[in-house]
Amino acid sequence: GKVSQVIPGGPAAACGVKVGDEVIALAGRSIEDTTSHERHRTLTAQVGTIVPVTLKRAGMKFTVKLKLADVL
């Protein structure tokens, strides 16, 4: 899905995620191949965990390393 909000100063902003980016994979697994429960579990793992997030922006795919915190 598309990113609808990025909290200024939050972990997503810190690794370069922008509103409108399309999330295509979390932790190496395609969004299409995971359930919403699996995605939620990945993003609410232990604070400090690094999760690779693959995004698509303006037709370009790239991966960022999101450090999980209490607020994403």
Short mmCIF file of the N, C-alpha and C atoms (twelve columns), coordinates in Angstrom:
data_MODEL
# 
_entry.id   MODEL 
# 
loop_
_atom_site.group_PDB 
_atom_site.id 
_atom_site.type_symbol 
_atom_site.label_atom_id 
_atom_site.label_alt_id 
_atom_site.label_comp_id 
_atom_site.label_asym_id 
_atom_site.label_seq_id 
_atom_site.Cartn_x 
_atom_site.Cartn_y 
_atom_site.Cartn_z 
_atom_site.pdbx_PDB_model_num 
ATOM 1   N N  . GLY A 1  0.817  -1.181  0.000   1 
ATOM 2   C CA . GLY A 1  0.000  0.000   0.000   1 
ATOM 3   C C  . GLY A 1  0.858  1.240   0.000   1 
ATOM 4   N N  . LYS A 2  0.198  2.347   -0.182  1 
ATOM 5   C CA . LYS A 2  0.888  3.644   -0.227  1 
ATOM 6   C C  . LYS A 2  1.003  4.230   1.166   1 
ATOM 7   N N  . VAL A 3  2.101  4.900   1.392   1 
ATOM 8   C CA . VAL A 3  2.340  5.582   2.658   1 
ATOM 9   C C  . VAL A 3  1.453  6.827   2.677   1 
ATOM 10  N N  . SER A 4  0.618  6.937   3.716   1 
ATOM 11  C CA . SER A 4  -0.309 8.067   3.795   1 
ATOM 12  C C  . SER A 4  0.159  9.136   4.780   1 
ATOM 13  N N  . GLN A 5  1.080  8.765   5.682   1 
ATOM 14  C CA . GLN A 5  1.556  9.722   6.673   1 
ATOM 15  C C  . GLN A 5  2.949  9.324   7.124   1 
ATOM 16  N N  . VAL A 6  3.798  10.323  7.304   1 
ATOM 17  C CA . VAL A 6  5.130  10.120  7.869   1 
ATOM 18  C C  . VAL A 6  5.279  11.140  8.995   1 
ATOM 19  N N  . ILE A 7  5.547  10.654  10.188  1 
ATOM 20  C CA . ILE A 7  5.684  11.531  11.352  1 
ATOM 21  C C  . ILE A 7  7.060  12.197  11.321  1 
ATOM 22  N N  . PRO A 8  7.097  13.539  11.299  1 
ATOM 23  C CA . PRO A 8  8.382  14.237  11.303  1 
ATOM 24  C C  . PRO A 8  9.236  13.792  12.493  1 
ATOM 25  N N  . GLY A 9  10.481 13.460  12.219  1 
ATOM 26  C CA . GLY A 9  11.391 13.019  13.266  1 
ATOM 27  C C  . GLY A 9  11.240 11.559  13.653  1 
ATOM 28  N N  . GLY A 10 10.240 10.871  13.090  1 
ATOM 29  C CA . GLY A 10 10.025 9.461   13.393  1 
ATOM 30  C C  . GLY A 10 10.951 8.564   12.595  1 
ATOM 31  N N  . PRO A 11 10.919 7.270   12.878  1 
ATOM 32  C CA . PRO A 11 11.808 6.325   12.209  1 
ATOM 33  C C  . PRO A 11 11.635 6.281   10.687  1 
ATOM 34  N N  . ALA A 12 10.403 6.360   10.208  1 
ATOM 35  C CA . ALA A 12 10.179 6.324   8.753   1 
ATOM 36  C C  . ALA A 12 10.807 7.549   8.096   1 
ATOM 37  N N  . ALA A 13 10.594 8.727   8.691   1 
ATOM 38  C CA . ALA A 13 11.190 9.955   8.153   1 
ATOM 39  C C  . ALA A 13 12.711 9.870   8.181   1 
ATOM 40  N N  . ALA A 14 13.248 9.296   9.269   1 
ATOM 41  C CA . ALA A 14 14.702 9.204   9.435   1 
ATOM 42  C C  . ALA A 14 15.364 8.359   8.349   1 
ATOM 43  N N  . CYS A 15 14.640 7.385   7.819   1 
ATOM 44  C CA . CYS A 15 15.259 6.547   6.780   1 
ATOM 45  C C  . CYS A 15 14.799 6.951   5.369   1 
ATOM 46  N N  . GLY A 16 14.086 8.072   5.257   1 
ATOM 47  C CA . GLY A 16 13.790 8.618   3.940   1 
ATOM 48  C C  . GLY A 16 12.448 8.258   3.341   1 
ATOM 49  N N  . VAL A 17 11.560 7.624   4.104   1 
ATOM 50  C CA . VAL A 17 10.229 7.293   3.597   1 
ATOM 51  C C  . VAL A 17 9.440  8.588   3.424   1 
ATOM 52  N N  . LYS A 18 8.689  8.690   2.314   1 
ATOM 53  C CA . LYS A 18 7.887  9.882   2.036   1 
ATOM 54  C C  . LYS A 18 6.440  9.488   1.766   1 
ATOM 55  N N  . VAL A 19 5.528  10.424  2.067   1 
ATOM 56  C CA . VAL A 19 4.115  10.216  1.746   1 
ATOM 57  C C  . VAL A 19 3.996  9.923   0.257   1 
ATOM 58  N N  . GLY A 20 3.218  8.913   -0.088  1 
ATOM 59  C CA . GLY A 20 3.033  8.529   -1.486  1 
ATOM 60  C C  . GLY A 20 3.908  7.372   -1.928  1 
ATOM 61  N N  . ASP A 21 4.964  7.072   -1.146  1 
ATOM 62  C CA . ASP A 21 5.780  5.904   -1.471  1 
ATOM 63  C C  . ASP A 21 4.896  4.663   -1.407  1 
ATOM 64  N N  . GLU A 22 5.164  3.702   -2.270  1 
ATOM 65  C CA . GLU A 22 4.437  2.440   -2.247  1 
ATOM 66  C C  . GLU A 22 5.311  1.381   -1.585  1 
ATOM 67  N N  . VAL A 23 4.804  0.776   -0.527  1 
ATOM 68  C CA . VAL A 23 5.534  -0.295  0.153   1 
ATOM 69  C C  . VAL A 23 5.290  -1.578  -0.638  1 
ATOM 70  N N  . ILE A 24 6.361  -2.197  -1.115  1 
ATOM 71  C CA . ILE A 24 6.190  -3.420  -1.909  1 
ATOM 72  C C  . ILE A 24 6.727  -4.662  -1.195  1 
ATOM 73  N N  . ALA A 25 7.570  -4.464  -0.158  1 
ATOM 74  C CA . ALA A 25 8.052  -5.618  0.609   1 
ATOM 75  C C  . ALA A 25 8.490  -5.179  1.994   1 
ATOM 76  N N  . LEU A 26 8.276  -6.074  2.954   1 
ATOM 77  C CA . LEU A 26 8.744  -5.889  4.333   1 
ATOM 78  C C  . LEU A 26 9.592  -7.089  4.701   1 
ATOM 79  N N  . ALA A 27 10.780 -6.823  5.201   1 
ATOM 80  C CA . ALA A 27 11.685 -7.889  5.636   1 
ATOM 81  C C  . ALA A 27 11.874 -8.941  4.548   1 
ATOM 82  N N  . GLY A 28 11.954 -8.479  3.299   1 
ATOM 83  C CA . GLY A 28 12.206 -9.377  2.182   1 
ATOM 84  C C  . GLY A 28 10.996 -10.137 1.658   1 
ATOM 85  N N  . ARG A 29 9.829  -9.907  2.248   1 
ATOM 86  C CA . ARG A 29 8.614  -10.613 1.809   1 
ATOM 87  C C  . ARG A 29 7.676  -9.635  1.126   1 
ATOM 88  N N  . SER A 30 7.205  -10.004 -0.060  1 
ATOM 89  C CA . SER A 30 6.290  -9.176  -0.821  1 
ATOM 90  C C  . SER A 30 5.023  -8.888  -0.025  1 
ATOM 91  N N  . ILE A 31 4.559  -7.664  -0.098  1 
ATOM 92  C CA . ILE A 31 3.310  -7.277  0.564   1 
ATOM 93  C C  . ILE A 31 2.167  -8.153  0.057   1 
ATOM 94  N N  . GLU A 32 2.196  -8.478  -1.215  1 
ATOM 95  C CA . GLU A 32 1.131  -9.296  -1.813  1 
ATOM 96  C C  . GLU A 32 1.105  -10.709 -1.251  1 
ATOM 97  N N  . ASP A 33 2.227  -11.180 -0.716  1 
ATOM 98  C CA . ASP A 33 2.330  -12.548 -0.206  1 
ATOM 99  C C  . ASP A 33 2.171  -12.642 1.306   1 
ATOM 100 N N  . THR A 34 1.789  -11.530 1.949   1 
ATOM 101 C CA . THR A 34 1.639  -11.539 3.402   1 
ATOM 102 C C  . THR A 34 0.247  -11.047 3.786   1 
ATOM 103 N N  . THR A 35 -0.200 -11.458 4.951   1 
ATOM 104 C CA . THR A 35 -1.483 -10.987 5.468   1 
ATOM 105 C C  . THR A 35 -1.258 -9.693  6.254   1 
ATOM 106 N N  . SER A 36 -2.331 -8.963  6.499   1 
ATOM 107 C CA . SER A 36 -2.203 -7.734  7.293   1 
ATOM 108 C C  . SER A 36 -1.682 -8.067  8.694   1 
ATOM 109 N N  . HIS A 37 -2.066 -9.218  9.236   1 
ATOM 110 C CA . HIS A 37 -1.581 -9.635  10.553  1 
ATOM 111 C C  . HIS A 37 -0.058 -9.843  10.525  1 
ATOM 112 N N  . GLU A 38 0.454  -10.489 9.489   1 
ATOM 113 C CA . GLU A 38 1.903  -10.715 9.376   1 
ATOM 114 C C  . GLU A 38 2.649  -9.388  9.245   1 
ATOM 115 N N  . ARG A 39 2.098  -8.459  8.459   1 
ATOM 116 C CA . ARG A 39 2.744  -7.149  8.303   1 
ATOM 117 C C  . ARG A 39 2.749  -6.394  9.626   1 
ATOM 118 N N  . HIS A 40 1.635  -6.441  10.345  1 
ATOM 119 C CA . HIS A 40 1.545  -5.773  11.650  1 
ATOM 120 C C  . HIS A 40 2.562  -6.360  12.619  1 
ATOM 121 N N  . ARG A 41 2.661  -7.683  12.646  1 
ATOM 122 C CA . ARG A 41 3.617  -8.359  13.535  1 
ATOM 123 C C  . ARG A 41 5.054  -7.948  13.208  1 
ATOM 124 N N  . THR A 42 5.372  -7.816  11.925  1 
ATOM 125 C CA . THR A 42 6.714  -7.402  11.510  1 
ATOM 126 C C  . THR A 42 7.014  -5.992  11.994  1 
ATOM 127 N N  . LEU A 43 6.038  -5.092  11.870  1 
ATOM 128 C CA . LEU A 43 6.263  -3.691  12.217  1 
ATOM 129 C C  . LEU A 43 6.121  -3.397  13.706  1 
ATOM 130 N N  . THR A 44 5.675  -4.378  14.469  1 
ATOM 131 C CA . THR A 44 5.563  -4.169  15.919  1 
ATOM 132 C C  . THR A 44 6.485  -5.120  16.675  1 
ATOM 133 N N  . ALA A 45 7.516  -5.577  16.001  1 
ATOM 134 C CA . ALA A 45 8.523  -6.420  16.661  1 
ATOM 135 C C  . ALA A 45 9.244  -5.570  17.712  1 
ATOM 136 N N  . GLN A 46 10.224 -6.140  18.343  1 
ATOM 137 C CA . GLN A 46 10.949 -5.451  19.408  1 
ATOM 138 C C  . GLN A 46 11.510 -4.111  18.939  1 
ATOM 139 N N  . VAL A 47 11.304 -3.081  19.763  1 
ATOM 140 C CA . VAL A 47 11.860 -1.752  19.490  1 
ATOM 141 C C  . VAL A 47 13.357 -1.885  19.276  1 
ATOM 142 N N  . GLY A 48 13.860 -1.220  18.236  1 
ATOM 143 C CA . GLY A 48 15.285 -1.279  17.913  1 
ATOM 144 C C  . GLY A 48 15.612 -2.262  16.808  1 
ATOM 145 N N  . THR A 49 14.662 -3.154  16.489  1 
ATOM 146 C CA . THR A 49 14.858 -4.107  15.401  1 
ATOM 147 C C  . THR A 49 14.953 -3.343  14.080  1 
ATOM 148 N N  . ILE A 50 15.853 -3.759  13.214  1 
ATOM 149 C CA . ILE A 50 15.997 -3.157  11.889  1 
ATOM 150 C C  . ILE A 50 15.215 -4.017  10.901  1 
ATOM 151 N N  . VAL A 51 14.288 -3.386  10.168  1 
ATOM 152 C CA . VAL A 51 13.460 -4.096  9.187   1 
ATOM 153 C C  . VAL A 51 13.715 -3.489  7.811   1 
ATOM 154 N N  . PRO A 52 14.188 -4.290  6.844   1 
ATOM 155 C CA . PRO A 52 14.317 -3.768  5.489   1 
ATOM 156 C C  . PRO A 52 12.928 -3.567  4.881   1 
ATOM 157 N N  . VAL A 53 12.717 -2.372  4.319   1 
ATOM 158 C CA . VAL A 53 11.443 -2.034  3.687   1 
ATOM 159 C C  . VAL A 53 11.744 -1.632  2.244   1 
ATOM 160 N N  . THR A 54 11.150 -2.360  1.297   1 
ATOM 161 C CA . THR A 54 11.343 -2.037  -0.114  1 
ATOM 162 C C  . THR A 54 10.192 -1.159  -0.559  1 
ATOM 163 N N  . LEU A 55 10.549 -0.036  -1.161  1 
ATOM 164 C CA . LEU A 55 9.587  0.971   -1.586  1 
ATOM 165 C C  . LEU A 55 9.692  1.215   -3.083  1 
ATOM 166 N N  . LYS A 56 8.648  1.818   -3.624  1 
ATOM 167 C CA . LYS A 56 8.657  2.251   -5.018  1 
ATOM 168 C C  . LYS A 56 8.241  3.712   -5.028  1 
ATOM 169 N N  . ARG A 57 9.064  4.540   -5.677  1 
ATOM 170 C CA . ARG A 57 8.797  5.968   -5.798  1 
ATOM 171 C C  . ARG A 57 9.155  6.405   -7.212  1 
ATOM 172 N N  . ALA A 58 8.192  7.007   -7.879  1 
ATOM 173 C CA . ALA A 58 8.414  7.493   -9.247  1 
ATOM 174 C C  . ALA A 58 8.987  6.390   -10.138 1 
ATOM 175 N N  . GLY A 59 8.480  5.169   -9.970  1 
ATOM 176 C CA . GLY A 59 8.892  4.048   -10.803 1 
ATOM 177 C C  . GLY A 59 10.197 3.385   -10.393 1 
ATOM 178 N N  . MET A 60 10.863 3.918   -9.384  1 
ATOM 179 C CA . MET A 60 12.142 3.363   -8.947  1 
ATOM 180 C C  . MET A 60 11.946 2.576   -7.651  1 
ATOM 181 N N  . LYS A 61 12.519 1.370   -7.586  1 
ATOM 182 C CA . LYS A 61 12.465 0.557   -6.380  1 
ATOM 183 C C  . LYS A 61 13.749 0.771   -5.581  1 
ATOM 184 N N  . PHE A 62 13.598 0.828   -4.252  1 
ATOM 185 C CA . PHE A 62 14.764 0.957   -3.384  1 
ATOM 186 C C  . PHE A 62 14.397 0.412   -2.009  1 
ATOM 187 N N  . THR A 63 15.406 0.066   -1.234  1 
ATOM 188 C CA . THR A 63 15.185 -0.507  0.088   1 
ATOM 189 C C  . THR A 63 15.822 0.393   1.142   1 
ATOM 190 N N  . VAL A 64 15.055 0.622   2.215   1 
ATOM 191 C CA . VAL A 64 15.566 1.382   3.353   1 
ATOM 192 C C  . VAL A 64 15.597 0.462   4.570   1 
ATOM 193 N N  . LYS A 65 16.368 0.834   5.557   1 
ATOM 194 C CA . LYS A 65 16.444 0.059   6.800   1 
ATOM 195 C C  . LYS A 65 15.701 0.842   7.879   1 
ATOM 196 N N  . LEU A 66 14.512 0.353   8.228   1 
ATOM 197 C CA . LEU A 66 13.666 1.016   9.208   1 
ATOM 198 C C  . LEU A 66 13.979 0.475   10.600  1 
ATOM 199 N N  . LYS A 67 14.354 1.362   11.508  1 
ATOM 200 C CA . LYS A 67 14.616 0.957   12.897  1 
ATOM 201 C C  . LYS A 67 13.317 1.140   13.672  1 
ATOM 202 N N  . LEU A 68 12.766 0.032   14.152  1 
ATOM 203 C CA . LEU A 68 11.484 0.081   14.826  1 
ATOM 204 C C  . LEU A 68 11.563 0.865   16.136  1 
ATOM 205 N N  . ALA A 69 10.500 1.628   16.371  1 
ATOM 206 C CA . ALA A 69 10.378 2.428   17.593  1 
ATOM 207 C C  . ALA A 69 8.926  2.324   18.059  1 
ATOM 208 N N  . ASP A 70 8.627  2.981   19.155  1 
ATOM 209 C CA . ASP A 70 7.259  2.968   19.660  1 
ATOM 210 C C  . ASP A 70 6.286  3.622   18.682  1 
ATOM 211 N N  . VAL A 71 6.757  4.601   17.922  1 
ATOM 212 C CA . VAL A 71 5.924  5.288   16.931  1 
ATOM 213 C C  . VAL A 71 6.605  5.154   15.584  1 
ATOM 214 N N  . LEU A 72 5.859  4.631   14.594  1 
ATOM 215 C CA . LEU A 72 6.409  4.513   13.252  1 
ATOM 216 C C  . LEU A 72 6.029  5.732   12.457  1 
# 
